Amino acid sequence: MEGVITLQNGMPTAVPDNPIILFIKGDGVGPDIWHAAVQVMDAAVERAYAGKRRIAWREAWAGEEAIRRYADPLPPKTLEAIRQYRVAIKGPLTTPIAGGFRSLNVALRRYFDLYACIRPIRYIQGTPSPLKHPEKCDFVIFRENTEDVYAGIEWPGESAQGRQVARFLREEMGVEIAADAGIGIKPISSPATKRLVRKAIAYALEKKRRSVTLVHKGNIMKYTEGAFRDWGYEVAAEEFSGQVVREDALGQGEGVIDNRVVIKDRLADAMFQQVLLRPEEYDVLVMPNLNGDYLSDACAAQVGGLGMAPGANCGDEIAIFEATHGSALKYANQDKINPGSMILSGAMMLEYIGWHEAAHMIEEGMQQTIMAKTVTYDLHRQMRGATLVSCSQFGEAVVENMGQGR
Ligand code: NAD
């Protein structure tokens, strides 16, 4: 029977055998990667559960197709459907050049308060990488999605409002600021920080991860990024005592007691070095919005690039899984692009709803396909002796290769 997935505190509590899951194909290369990914997800579920389970897909529209159908890039019908079905997977959406939206993705995140952007960074053996030992990378990034300089509170230097804010800062706050400076505000609050860190620690405990690292620039931005670090430690101590231990409370060379999750913090600039030089020391990484934007793309590059990077935006009531790259318009409708990001986002979604066997099938199919050097153009140009396939052929190869690794 078809049914709706129910969530509590952002986690599924009941998943019917035929859960209704919403999909948005997205713009540009979106339809290509969607068609490749949906056949992989359906085949994995079919093989893992021998027909007992099946996803009941429902389509919703956003972006260019929604403008064609409803003259609105984010129609109320789509928002209602997401609210009703709670779990969705989407392709990339082109940011409209004109109109009321900074970005449709940001609008979706805001509307549903999808405060955690979750990006697993895991190496699939055989994928070309700039690292000598990319297999040491196994991080999960939790990026705050609603605050920081991304809150959209900014004014151009030459605007009346910009000048008014500059005057207030000069005259009321005694701050020196150039008359024509553009001004942006960086809000970081305790509730927004704590709910993100809470989610990250709960994830680390559930998945038996070893550590959670707070990544911040608190030495310079003390009351925003420094506060993020302090609130992060606070939530760990107040809500997870007995299950976590602070790194600075461990003696030198002292091991972790009772498999507790180690909570540590690193400065963001140092973190960029650490993920390259000592990746094996890191596990779950949690950070404010801007740090997360930069670090998640840099880490994705370490394991094969954006074409291989899955992601999700999650709140307490809704989870939207998505290919992390953009709509790559120049490759639209060419059946060319790497659907790996969308396929792995599908695996992440199946894992999230507790269909671990199907998720594992997909990971195995991806692994075998890459090992066989059957790849799309982006990986092909970096691999010797590889076979170049189209986006849809890559999807077919993943389906064929499921179950081959046993
Ligand atoms: P993009 O990610 O669309 O593409 C940049 C380049 O990266 C492409 O030209 C291509 O060379 C490569 N690339 C991207 N995905 C790939 C894949 N799956 N396989 C192989 N190569 C791949 O970035 P952009 O050009 O900056 O953005 C295009 C549009 O997408 C913009 O409107 C942007 O706002 C939007 N965007 C949307 C999302 C989202 O929906 N989550 C994310 C980023 C950008």
mmCIF file of N, CA, C and O and ligand atoms in Angstrom, residues 29 33 90-96 103 105 109 306-308 322-331 337-341 376-378 381, ligand 1:
data_model
loop_
_atom_site.group_PDB
_atom_site.id
_atom_site.type_symbol
_atom_site.label_atom_id
_atom_site.label_comp_id
_atom_site.label_asym_id
_atom_site.label_seq_id
_atom_site.Cartn_x
_atom_site.Cartn_y
_atom_site.Cartn_z
ATOM 1 N N VAL A 29 20.852 19.804 -16.947
ATOM 2 C CA VAL A 29 21.149 18.369 -17.006
ATOM 3 C C VAL A 29 20.254 17.555 -16.067
ATOM 4 O O VAL A 29 20.355 16.332 -16.026
ATOM 5 N N ILE A 33 20.178 13.318 -15.574
ATOM 6 C CA ILE A 33 20.688 12.592 -14.398
ATOM 7 C C ILE A 33 19.544 11.930 -13.638
ATOM 8 O O ILE A 33 19.714 10.868 -13.049
ATOM 9 N N LYS A 90 15.809 15.867 -5.658
ATOM 10 C CA LYS A 90 15.725 16.846 -6.744
ATOM 11 C C LYS A 90 17.016 16.970 -7.540
ATOM 12 O O LYS A 90 18.111 16.726 -7.019
ATOM 13 N N GLY A 91 16.851 17.354 -8.782
ATOM 14 C CA GLY A 91 17.982 17.714 -9.623
ATOM 15 C C GLY A 91 18.313 19.187 -9.382
ATOM 16 O O GLY A 91 17.649 19.865 -8.603
ATOM 17 N N PRO A 92 19.339 19.685 -10.070
ATOM 18 C CA PRO A 92 19.737 21.084 -9.870
ATOM 19 C C PRO A 92 18.719 22.059 -10.451
ATOM 20 O O PRO A 92 18.012 21.725 -11.405
ATOM 21 N N LEU A 93 18.641 23.230 -9.872
ATOM 22 C CA LEU A 93 17.748 24.273 -10.369
ATOM 23 C C LEU A 93 18.572 25.498 -10.743
ATOM 24 O O LEU A 93 19.398 25.954 -9.950
ATOM 25 N N THR A 94 18.343 25.986 -11.946
ATOM 26 C CA THR A 94 19.065 27.178 -12.391
ATOM 27 C C THR A 94 18.581 28.374 -11.586
ATOM 28 O O THR A 94 17.378 28.524 -11.362
ATOM 29 N N THR A 95 19.521 29.211 -11.169
ATOM 30 C CA THR A 95 19.132 30.421 -10.452
ATOM 31 C C THR A 95 18.612 31.437 -11.465
ATOM 32 O O THR A 95 19.341 31.792 -12.396
ATOM 33 N N PRO A 96 17.351 31.882 -11.321
ATOM 34 C CA PRO A 96 16.830 32.855 -12.298
ATOM 35 C C PRO A 96 17.664 34.140 -12.255
ATOM 36 O O PRO A 96 18.038 34.593 -11.169
ATOM 37 N N SER A 103 18.031 32.540 -5.207
ATOM 38 C CA SER A 103 18.266 31.186 -5.699
ATOM 39 C C SER A 103 17.081 30.342 -5.259
ATOM 40 O O SER A 103 16.588 30.475 -4.138
ATOM 41 N N ASN A 105 17.104 27.229 -4.728
ATOM 42 C CA ASN A 105 17.551 26.279 -3.690
ATOM 43 C C ASN A 105 17.530 26.936 -2.323
ATOM 44 O O ASN A 105 17.093 26.349 -1.346
ATOM 45 N N ARG A 109 15.251 25.973 0.937
ATOM 46 C CA ARG A 109 15.846 25.749 2.264
ATOM 47 C C ARG A 109 15.200 26.647 3.310
ATOM 48 O O ARG A 109 14.910 26.234 4.425
ATOM 49 N N LEU A 306 32.457 17.144 -8.183
ATOM 50 C CA LEU A 306 31.034 17.359 -7.908
ATOM 51 C C LEU A 306 30.139 16.309 -8.549
ATOM 52 O O LEU A 306 29.063 16.006 -8.044
ATOM 53 N N GLY A 307 30.612 15.729 -9.649
ATOM 54 C CA GLY A 307 29.813 14.701 -10.329
ATOM 55 C C GLY A 307 29.642 13.452 -9.483
ATOM 56 O O GLY A 307 28.824 12.582 -9.795
ATOM 57 N N MET A 308 30.403 13.342 -8.388
ATOM 58 C CA MET A 308 30.353 12.147 -7.536
ATOM 59 C C MET A 308 29.940 12.481 -6.107
ATOM 60 O O MET A 308 30.107 11.650 -5.218
ATOM 61 N N GLU A 322 19.634 15.805 -2.932
ATOM 62 C CA GLU A 322 19.875 16.473 -4.220
ATOM 63 C C GLU A 322 21.274 16.235 -4.755
ATOM 64 O O GLU A 322 22.223 16.019 -3.997
ATOM 65 N N ALA A 323 21.349 16.278 -6.097
ATOM 66 C CA ALA A 323 22.656 16.324 -6.748
ATOM 67 C C ALA A 323 23.285 17.637 -6.304
ATOM 68 O O ALA A 323 22.607 18.660 -6.257
ATOM 69 N N THR A 324 24.565 17.618 -5.957
ATOM 70 C CA THR A 324 25.129 18.832 -5.366
ATOM 71 C C THR A 324 25.632 19.836 -6.410
ATOM 72 O O THR A 324 25.859 20.982 -6.092
ATOM 73 N N HIS A 325 25.783 19.374 -7.647
ATOM 74 C CA HIS A 325 26.257 20.311 -8.673
ATOM 75 C C HIS A 325 25.092 21.121 -9.227
ATOM 76 O O HIS A 325 23.928 20.868 -8.887
ATOM 77 N N GLY A 326 25.418 22.074 -10.121
ATOM 78 C CA GLY A 326 24.392 22.924 -10.704
ATOM 79 C C GLY A 326 23.812 22.317 -11.976
ATOM 80 O O GLY A 326 24.040 21.135 -12.285
ATOM 81 N N SER A 327 23.067 23.137 -12.730
ATOM 82 C CA SER A 327 22.323 22.618 -13.882
ATOM 83 C C SER A 327 23.184 22.482 -15.138
ATOM 84 O O SER A 327 22.684 22.013 -16.166
ATOM 85 N N ALA A 328 24.462 22.874 -15.055
ATOM 86 C CA ALA A 328 25.444 22.703 -16.142
ATOM 87 C C ALA A 328 24.798 22.828 -17.524
ATOM 88 O O ALA A 328 24.842 21.901 -18.341
ATOM 89 N N LEU A 329 24.223 23.991 -17.783
ATOM 90 C CA LEU A 329 23.361 24.175 -18.963
ATOM 91 C C LEU A 329 24.028 23.780 -20.281
ATOM 92 O O LEU A 329 23.360 23.292 -21.188
ATOM 93 N N LYS A 330 25.350 23.954 -20.351
ATOM 94 C CA LYS A 330 25.964 23.664 -21.655
ATOM 95 C C LYS A 330 25.927 22.175 -21.992
ATOM 96 O O LYS A 330 26.151 21.801 -23.133
ATOM 97 N N TYR A 331 25.638 21.339 -21.006
ATOM 98 C CA TYR A 331 25.537 19.898 -21.280
ATOM 99 C C TYR A 331 24.092 19.402 -21.272
ATOM 100 O O TYR A 331 23.850 18.199 -21.338
ATOM 101 N N ILE A 337 26.419 13.997 -19.093
ATOM 102 C CA ILE A 337 26.979 14.338 -17.788
ATOM 103 C C ILE A 337 27.026 13.127 -16.849
ATOM 104 O O ILE A 337 26.307 12.163 -17.045
ATOM 105 N N ASN A 338 27.846 13.201 -15.826
ATOM 106 C CA ASN A 338 27.972 12.122 -14.839
ATOM 107 C C ASN A 338 26.768 12.142 -13.883
ATOM 108 O O ASN A 338 26.577 13.104 -13.150
ATOM 109 N N PRO A 339 25.977 11.068 -13.860
ATOM 110 C CA PRO A 339 24.821 11.062 -12.948
ATOM 111 C C PRO A 339 25.179 10.572 -11.543
ATOM 112 O O PRO A 339 24.303 10.345 -10.714
ATOM 113 N N GLY A 340 26.485 10.412 -11.272
ATOM 114 C CA GLY A 340 26.945 9.823 -10.004
ATOM 115 C C GLY A 340 26.421 10.551 -8.771
ATOM 116 O O GLY A 340 26.026 9.917 -7.782
ATOM 117 N N SER A 341 26.397 11.869 -8.825
ATOM 118 C CA SER A 341 25.961 12.654 -7.672
ATOM 119 C C SER A 341 24.497 12.352 -7.344
ATOM 120 O O SER A 341 24.121 12.149 -6.191
ATOM 121 N N THR A 376 31.727 8.309 -17.414
ATOM 122 C CA THR A 376 31.339 9.447 -18.258
ATOM 123 C C THR A 376 32.558 10.340 -18.531
ATOM 124 O O THR A 376 33.620 10.164 -17.928
ATOM 125 N N TYR A 377 32.349 11.342 -19.391
ATOM 126 C CA TYR A 377 33.470 12.131 -19.934
ATOM 127 C C TYR A 377 34.366 12.758 -18.860
ATOM 128 O O TYR A 377 35.581 12.844 -19.022
ATOM 129 N N ASP A 378 33.740 13.203 -17.737
ATOM 130 C CA ASP A 378 34.507 13.934 -16.722
ATOM 131 C C ASP A 378 35.570 13.049 -16.072
ATOM 132 O O ASP A 378 36.686 13.507 -15.792
ATOM 133 N N ARG A 381 38.361 11.493 -18.978
ATOM 134 C CA ARG A 381 39.539 12.261 -19.384
ATOM 135 C C ARG A 381 40.657 12.205 -18.342
ATOM 136 O O ARG A 381 41.772 12.636 -18.604
HETATM 137 P P1 NAD B 1 27.476 23.655 -12.477
HETATM 138 O O1 NAD B 1 27.719 22.721 -11.352
HETATM 139 O O2 NAD B 1 26.150 23.589 -13.120
HETATM 140 O O3 NAD B 1 28.531 23.357 -13.628
HETATM 141 C C1 NAD B 1 29.852 23.799 -13.682
HETATM 142 C C2 NAD B 1 30.684 22.805 -14.474
HETATM 143 O O4 NAD B 1 30.954 21.679 -13.643
HETATM 144 C C3 NAD B 1 29.982 22.223 -15.681
HETATM 145 O O5 NAD B 1 30.108 23.017 -16.827
HETATM 146 C C4 NAD B 1 30.696 20.909 -15.829
HETATM 147 O O6 NAD B 1 31.927 21.107 -16.490
HETATM 148 C C5 NAD B 1 30.964 20.503 -14.408
HETATM 149 N N1 NAD B 1 29.936 19.589 -13.869
HETATM 150 C C6 NAD B 1 28.906 19.894 -13.062
HETATM 151 N N2 NAD B 1 28.198 18.807 -12.792
HETATM 152 C C7 NAD B 1 28.783 17.783 -13.427
HETATM 153 C C8 NAD B 1 28.497 16.387 -13.548
HETATM 154 N N3 NAD B 1 27.447 15.820 -12.954
HETATM 155 N N4 NAD B 1 29.303 15.621 -14.316
HETATM 156 C C9 NAD B 1 30.351 16.172 -14.924
HETATM 157 N N5 NAD B 1 30.682 17.473 -14.867
HETATM 158 C C10 NAD B 1 29.905 18.275 -14.125
HETATM 159 O O7 NAD B 1 27.777 25.132 -11.954
HETATM 160 P P2 NAD B 1 27.373 26.547 -12.551
HETATM 161 O O8 NAD B 1 27.624 26.554 -14.015
HETATM 162 O O9 NAD B 1 28.053 27.511 -11.684
HETATM 163 O O10 NAD B 1 25.815 26.671 -12.275
HETATM 164 C C11 NAD B 1 24.790 26.525 -13.279
HETATM 165 C C12 NAD B 1 23.441 26.860 -12.629
HETATM 166 O O11 NAD B 1 23.130 25.909 -11.613
HETATM 167 C C13 NAD B 1 23.394 28.251 -11.971
HETATM 168 O O12 NAD B 1 22.155 28.829 -12.247
HETATM 169 C C14 NAD B 1 23.534 27.927 -10.497
HETATM 170 O O13 NAD B 1 22.932 28.892 -9.692
HETATM 171 C C15 NAD B 1 22.793 26.612 -10.401
HETATM 172 N N6 NAD B 1 23.208 25.771 -9.243
HETATM 173 C C16 NAD B 1 22.244 25.005 -8.687
HETATM 174 C C17 NAD B 1 22.580 24.149 -7.646
HETATM 175 C C18 NAD B 1 21.491 23.304 -7.028
HETATM 176 O O14 NAD B 1 20.422 23.204 -7.598
HETATM 177 N N7 NAD B 1 21.734 22.666 -5.893
HETATM 178 C C19 NAD B 1 23.902 24.064 -7.186
HETATM 179 C C20 NAD B 1 24.869 24.829 -7.815
HETATM 180 C C21 NAD B 1 24.515 25.678 -8.862
#
